[in-house]
Amino acid sequence: QVQLQESGPGLVKSSETLSLTCTVSGGSLTGYYCSWIRQPPGKGLEWIGFVYYSGSTSYNSSLKSRVTMSVDTSKDQFSLKLTSVTAADTAVYYCARHYYDGSSYSVWGRGTLVTVSS
Amino acid sequence: EIVMTQSPATLSVSPGERATLSCRASQSVSSKLAWYQQKPGQAPRLLIYGASTRATGIPARFSGSGSGTEFTLTISSLQSEDFAVYYCQQYNSWPPITFGQGTRLEIK
């Protein structure tokens, strides 16, 4: 059974770069997409974007200037980088694996809380 | 960007009763609509995709209907474990993929 695990610093300073990794276990990332979705405390879900195993990407225009997603097939990992963070970027960050580009998400990681401090 | 609007924001229902949650899209999303359940401290769980297809392992008391811009999630007989927040998501027109703001289903 495939599992996803997000990892990275839980605390990032304002104006710095948030970096997270999503590791796939029990399955392959080949042929799959990975979406990143975030959820500010007590609020709803926001789609950040996705990366395909080949490296192609699609981002939410609201974050596009600050987001970079990548993939490392040798490590079965997808990555997210978000630059110039502010308190508004404080959220639980989830990764989700999916087979089609526009898709629902049946496989999610447990999420990781990232807090941006001043 | 397609805006997804869920109603009501909070729904109070007694166990054993039926719950009906609504989701409206600002433009047609065909049948590319999913529903998720989220409990505190957990990732969302896929319930319905393609507007009406139950995901693997989802009980039959959960059903989805609709197409175009109007969608409904119905829980036929509420169990204690069903009280949670529910989100709809459209994946027809992207980027961005968009979610509704959520409906909190609480015990009456």
Tab-separated table of C-alpha atoms in Angstrom:
chain	number	residue	atom	x	y	z
A	1	GLN	CA	0.000	0.000	0.000
A	2	VAL	CA	1.493	3.278	-1.097
A	3	GLN	CA	2.214	5.844	1.603
A	4	LEU	CA	3.339	9.443	1.414
A	5	GLN	CA	5.340	11.258	4.059
A	6	GLU	CA	6.005	14.973	4.124
A	7	SER	CA	9.153	16.172	5.818
A	8	GLY	CA	10.986	19.402	6.400
A	9	PRO	CA	11.498	22.173	8.930
A	10	GLY	CA	8.497	22.951	11.069
A	11	LEU	CA	9.637	26.522	11.626
A	12	VAL	CA	10.766	28.947	8.937
A	13	LYS	CA	11.708	32.582	9.396
A	14	SER	CA	9.851	35.274	7.566
A	15	SER	CA	11.360	36.152	4.145
A	16	GLU	CA	13.200	32.829	3.969
A	17	THR	CA	12.468	29.735	1.879
A	18	LEU	CA	10.193	26.892	2.912
A	19	SER	CA	11.434	23.528	1.675
A	20	LEU	CA	9.483	20.300	1.977
A	21	THR	CA	9.899	16.779	0.646
A	22	CYS	CA	7.278	14.149	-0.011
A	23	THR	CA	8.649	10.607	0.086
A	24	VAL	CA	6.722	7.807	-1.589
A	25	SER	CA	6.938	4.344	-0.063
A	26	GLY	CA	5.242	1.083	-0.978
A	27	GLY	CA	4.829	2.215	-4.550
A	28	SER	CA	6.396	4.134	-7.371
A	29	LEU	CA	6.270	7.742	-8.367
A	30	THR	CA	6.913	6.821	-11.990
A	31	GLY	CA	3.861	7.694	-14.042
A	32	TYR	CA	2.325	9.756	-11.248
A	33	TYR	CA	1.774	13.342	-10.327
A	34	CYS	CA	2.266	14.868	-6.905
A	35	SER	CA	0.131	17.764	-5.833
A	36	TRP	CA	0.881	20.010	-2.896
A	37	ILE	CA	-2.087	21.346	-0.957
A	38	ARG	CA	-1.968	23.518	2.138
A	39	GLN	CA	-4.376	24.361	4.929
A	40	PRO	CA	-3.883	27.347	7.253
A	41	PRO	CA	-4.901	26.608	10.836
A	42	GLY	CA	-8.685	26.481	11.107
A	43	LYS	CA	-9.179	27.246	7.418
A	44	GLY	CA	-9.851	25.482	4.132
A	45	LEU	CA	-7.724	23.751	1.520
A	46	GLU	CA	-5.622	25.569	-1.073
A	47	TRP	CA	-4.042	23.857	-4.065
A	48	ILE	CA	-0.456	24.992	-4.558
A	49	GLY	CA	0.329	23.010	-7.705
A	50	PHE	CA	1.586	19.706	-9.001
A	51	VAL	CA	4.693	18.141	-10.454
A	52	TYR	CA	4.772	15.142	-12.794
A	53	TYR	CA	7.407	12.433	-12.402
A	54	SER	CA	8.981	13.737	-15.625
A	55	GLY	CA	9.445	17.138	-13.967
A	56	SER	CA	6.693	19.110	-15.696
A	57	THR	CA	4.731	21.375	-13.408
A	58	SER	CA	1.563	23.412	-12.981
A	59	TYR	CA	1.212	26.048	-10.278
A	60	ASN	CA	-1.516	28.144	-8.740
A	61	SER	CA	-1.103	31.621	-10.194
A	62	SER	CA	-1.545	33.115	-6.733
A	63	LEU	CA	1.766	31.527	-5.678
A	64	LYS	CA	3.469	30.960	-8.996
A	65	SER	CA	6.148	33.601	-8.571
A	66	ARG	CA	7.350	31.977	-5.337
A	67	VAL	CA	6.870	28.240	-5.964
A	68	THR	CA	9.176	25.611	-7.377
A	69	MET	CA	8.343	21.908	-7.459
A	70	SER	CA	10.691	19.149	-8.487
A	71	VAL	CA	11.103	15.386	-8.447
A	72	ASP	CA	13.948	13.004	-7.638
A	73	THR	CA	13.038	9.601	-9.047
A	74	SER	CA	16.161	7.967	-7.609
A	75	LYS	CA	14.906	8.777	-4.107
A	76	ASP	CA	11.173	8.441	-4.822
A	77	GLN	CA	10.743	12.020	-3.660
A	78	PHE	CA	8.824	15.095	-4.731
A	79	SER	CA	9.857	18.500	-3.420
A	80	LEU	CA	8.296	21.892	-2.791
A	81	LYS	CA	10.079	25.195	-2.340
A	82	LEU	CA	8.263	28.408	-1.447
A	83	THR	CA	10.332	31.560	-1.284
A	84	SER	CA	9.896	34.831	0.614
A	85	VAL	CA	7.485	33.337	3.128
A	86	THR	CA	5.302	35.401	5.446
A	87	ALA	CA	2.974	34.573	8.312
A	88	ALA	CA	0.255	33.963	5.703
A	89	ASP	CA	2.186	30.878	4.584
A	90	THR	CA	1.767	29.230	7.982
A	91	ALA	CA	-0.190	26.072	7.265
A	92	VAL	CA	-0.304	22.302	7.247
A	93	TYR	CA	1.234	21.231	3.958
A	94	TYR	CA	0.018	18.022	2.347
A	95	CYS	CA	1.257	16.076	-0.635
A	96	ALA	CA	-1.059	13.842	-2.650
A	97	ARG	CA	-0.219	11.378	-5.405
A	98	HIS	CA	-2.450	11.031	-8.429
A	99	TYR	CA	-2.411	9.393	-11.843
A	100	TYR	CA	-4.045	12.090	-13.971
A	101	ASP	CA	-3.226	15.771	-14.075
A	102	GLY	CA	-6.692	17.099	-13.260
A	103	SER	CA	-7.717	14.636	-10.607
A	104	SER	CA	-9.217	13.911	-7.264
A	105	TYR	CA	-6.814	12.737	-4.572
A	106	SER	CA	-7.146	9.312	-3.032
A	107	VAL	CA	-3.651	9.111	-1.538
A	108	TRP	CA	-2.500	11.814	0.845
A	109	GLY	CA	0.375	12.275	3.221
A	110	ARG	CA	-0.409	12.986	6.854
A	111	GLY	CA	0.641	16.589	6.455
A	112	THR	CA	3.283	18.689	8.136
A	113	LEU	CA	2.743	21.962	9.958
A	114	VAL	CA	5.023	24.775	8.895
A	115	THR	CA	5.011	27.889	11.010
A	116	VAL	CA	6.507	31.124	9.727
A	117	SER	CA	7.998	33.214	12.470
A	118	SER	CA	9.039	36.823	12.429
B	1	GLU	CA	-10.612	30.534	-11.606
B	2	ILE	CA	-13.656	28.436	-10.715
B	3	VAL	CA	-15.069	29.351	-7.325
B	4	MET	CA	-16.667	26.545	-5.330
B	5	THR	CA	-19.307	27.581	-2.802
B	6	GLN	CA	-20.546	25.142	-0.171
B	7	SER	CA	-23.697	25.441	1.875
B	8	PRO	CA	-24.513	25.535	4.633
B	9	ALA	CA	-21.347	26.480	6.483
B	10	THR	CA	-22.498	24.399	9.450
B	11	LEU	CA	-25.133	21.673	9.486
B	12	SER	CA	-26.550	20.243	12.711
B	13	VAL	CA	-28.083	16.790	12.349
B	14	SER	CA	-28.991	14.027	14.777
B	15	PRO	CA	-27.401	10.576	14.495
B	16	GLY	CA	-29.466	8.287	12.301
B	17	GLU	CA	-30.879	11.150	10.280
B	18	ARG	CA	-30.063	12.187	6.735
B	19	ALA	CA	-27.613	14.967	5.926
B	20	THR	CA	-27.575	16.862	2.638
B	21	LEU	CA	-24.593	19.064	1.771
B	22	SER	CA	-24.460	21.331	-1.271
B	23	CYS	CA	-21.671	22.556	-3.507
B	24	ARG	CA	-22.050	25.071	-6.314
B	25	ALA	CA	-19.481	25.906	-8.989
B	26	SER	CA	-19.177	29.365	-10.518
B	27	GLN	CA	-19.102	27.706	-13.953
B	28	SER	CA	-19.634	24.201	-15.233
B	29	VAL	CA	-17.197	21.566	-14.014
B	30	SER	CA	-19.006	18.750	-15.845
B	31	SER	CA	-18.806	15.755	-13.481
B	32	LYS	CA	-15.274	16.424	-12.331
B	33	LEU	CA	-16.225	16.980	-8.750
B	34	ALA	CA	-14.928	15.240	-5.643
B	35	TRP	CA	-16.000	15.209	-2.004
B	36	TYR	CA	-13.680	14.803	0.967
B	37	GLN	CA	-14.180	14.235	4.671
B	38	GLN	CA	-11.712	15.714	7.123
B	39	LYS	CA	-11.479	15.035	10.837
B	40	PRO	CA	-9.341	17.090	13.239
B	41	GLY	CA	-5.645	16.433	12.857
B	42	GLN	CA	-6.121	14.219	9.805
B	43	ALA	CA	-5.630	14.581	6.085
B	44	PRO	CA	-8.738	14.791	3.930
B	45	ARG	CA	-10.218	11.446	2.916
B	46	LEU	CA	-11.649	11.002	-0.560
B	47	LEU	CA	-15.313	9.980	-0.441
B	48	ILE	CA	-16.686	10.615	-3.924
B	49	TYR	CA	-15.110	11.335	-7.309
B	50	GLY	CA	-16.665	11.906	-10.702
B	51	ALA	CA	-19.538	13.531	-8.791
B	52	SER	CA	-21.151	10.212	-7.909
B	53	THR	CA	-18.607	7.366	-7.696
B	54	ARG	CA	-17.730	6.213	-4.218
B	55	ALA	CA	-14.021	5.813	-3.550
B	56	THR	CA	-12.640	2.479	-2.405
B	57	GLY	CA	-13.881	1.466	1.024
B	58	ILE	CA	-16.455	4.228	1.378
B	59	PRO	CA	-19.750	3.047	2.912
B	60	ALA	CA	-22.867	3.022	0.775
B	61	ARG	CA	-24.567	5.567	3.053
B	62	PHE	CA	-22.459	8.218	1.273
B	63	SER	CA	-23.775	9.227	-2.133
B	64	GLY	CA	-23.042	12.056	-4.524
B	65	SER	CA	-25.127	13.570	-7.271
B	66	GLY	CA	-25.192	16.462	-9.691
B	67	SER	CA	-23.359	17.749	-12.716
B	68	GLY	CA	-22.482	21.076	-14.247
B	69	THR	CA	-22.669	23.601	-11.429
B	70	GLU	CA	-24.841	22.003	-8.731
B	71	PHE	CA	-23.754	19.070	-6.612
B	72	THR	CA	-24.993	17.283	-3.512
B	73	LEU	CA	-23.425	14.933	-0.997
B	74	THR	CA	-25.961	12.891	0.931
B	75	ILE	CA	-25.262	10.824	4.010
B	76	SER	CA	-28.315	8.636	4.419
B	77	SER	CA	-28.118	7.699	8.090
B	78	LEU	CA	-25.531	9.555	10.105
B	79	GLN	CA	-23.150	7.567	12.239
B	80	SER	CA	-21.084	9.085	15.036
B	81	GLU	CA	-17.926	8.857	12.943
B	82	ASP	CA	-19.469	10.967	10.159
B	83	PHE	CA	-19.352	14.213	12.099
B	84	ALA	CA	-16.531	16.097	10.445
B	85	VAL	CA	-15.815	18.817	7.899
B	86	TYR	CA	-16.642	18.101	4.252
B	87	TYR	CA	-15.037	19.732	1.231
B	88	CYS	CA	-15.874	19.666	-2.441
B	89	GLN	CA	-13.181	20.007	-5.105
B	90	GLN	CA	-13.385	20.658	-8.827
B	91	TYR	CA	-10.749	19.277	-11.163
B	92	ASN	CA	-12.297	20.114	-14.518
B	93	SER	CA	-10.689	23.471	-15.166
B	94	TRP	CA	-7.202	24.143	-13.893
B	95	PRO	CA	-4.950	25.659	-12.882
B	96	PRO	CA	-5.968	26.154	-10.270
B	97	ILE	CA	-7.768	23.140	-8.897
B	98	THR	CA	-10.146	24.621	-6.345
B	99	PHE	CA	-11.906	23.551	-3.178
B	100	GLY	CA	-15.022	24.780	-1.466
B	101	GLN	CA	-14.678	26.457	1.912
B	102	GLY	CA	-16.115	23.433	3.705
B	103	THR	CA	-19.261	22.414	5.566
B	104	ARG	CA	-18.977	21.469	9.212
B	105	LEU	CA	-21.348	18.627	10.080
B	106	GLU	CA	-22.071	18.646	13.784
B	107	ILE	CA	-24.157	16.611	16.152
B	108	LYS	CA	-27.554	18.089	16.948
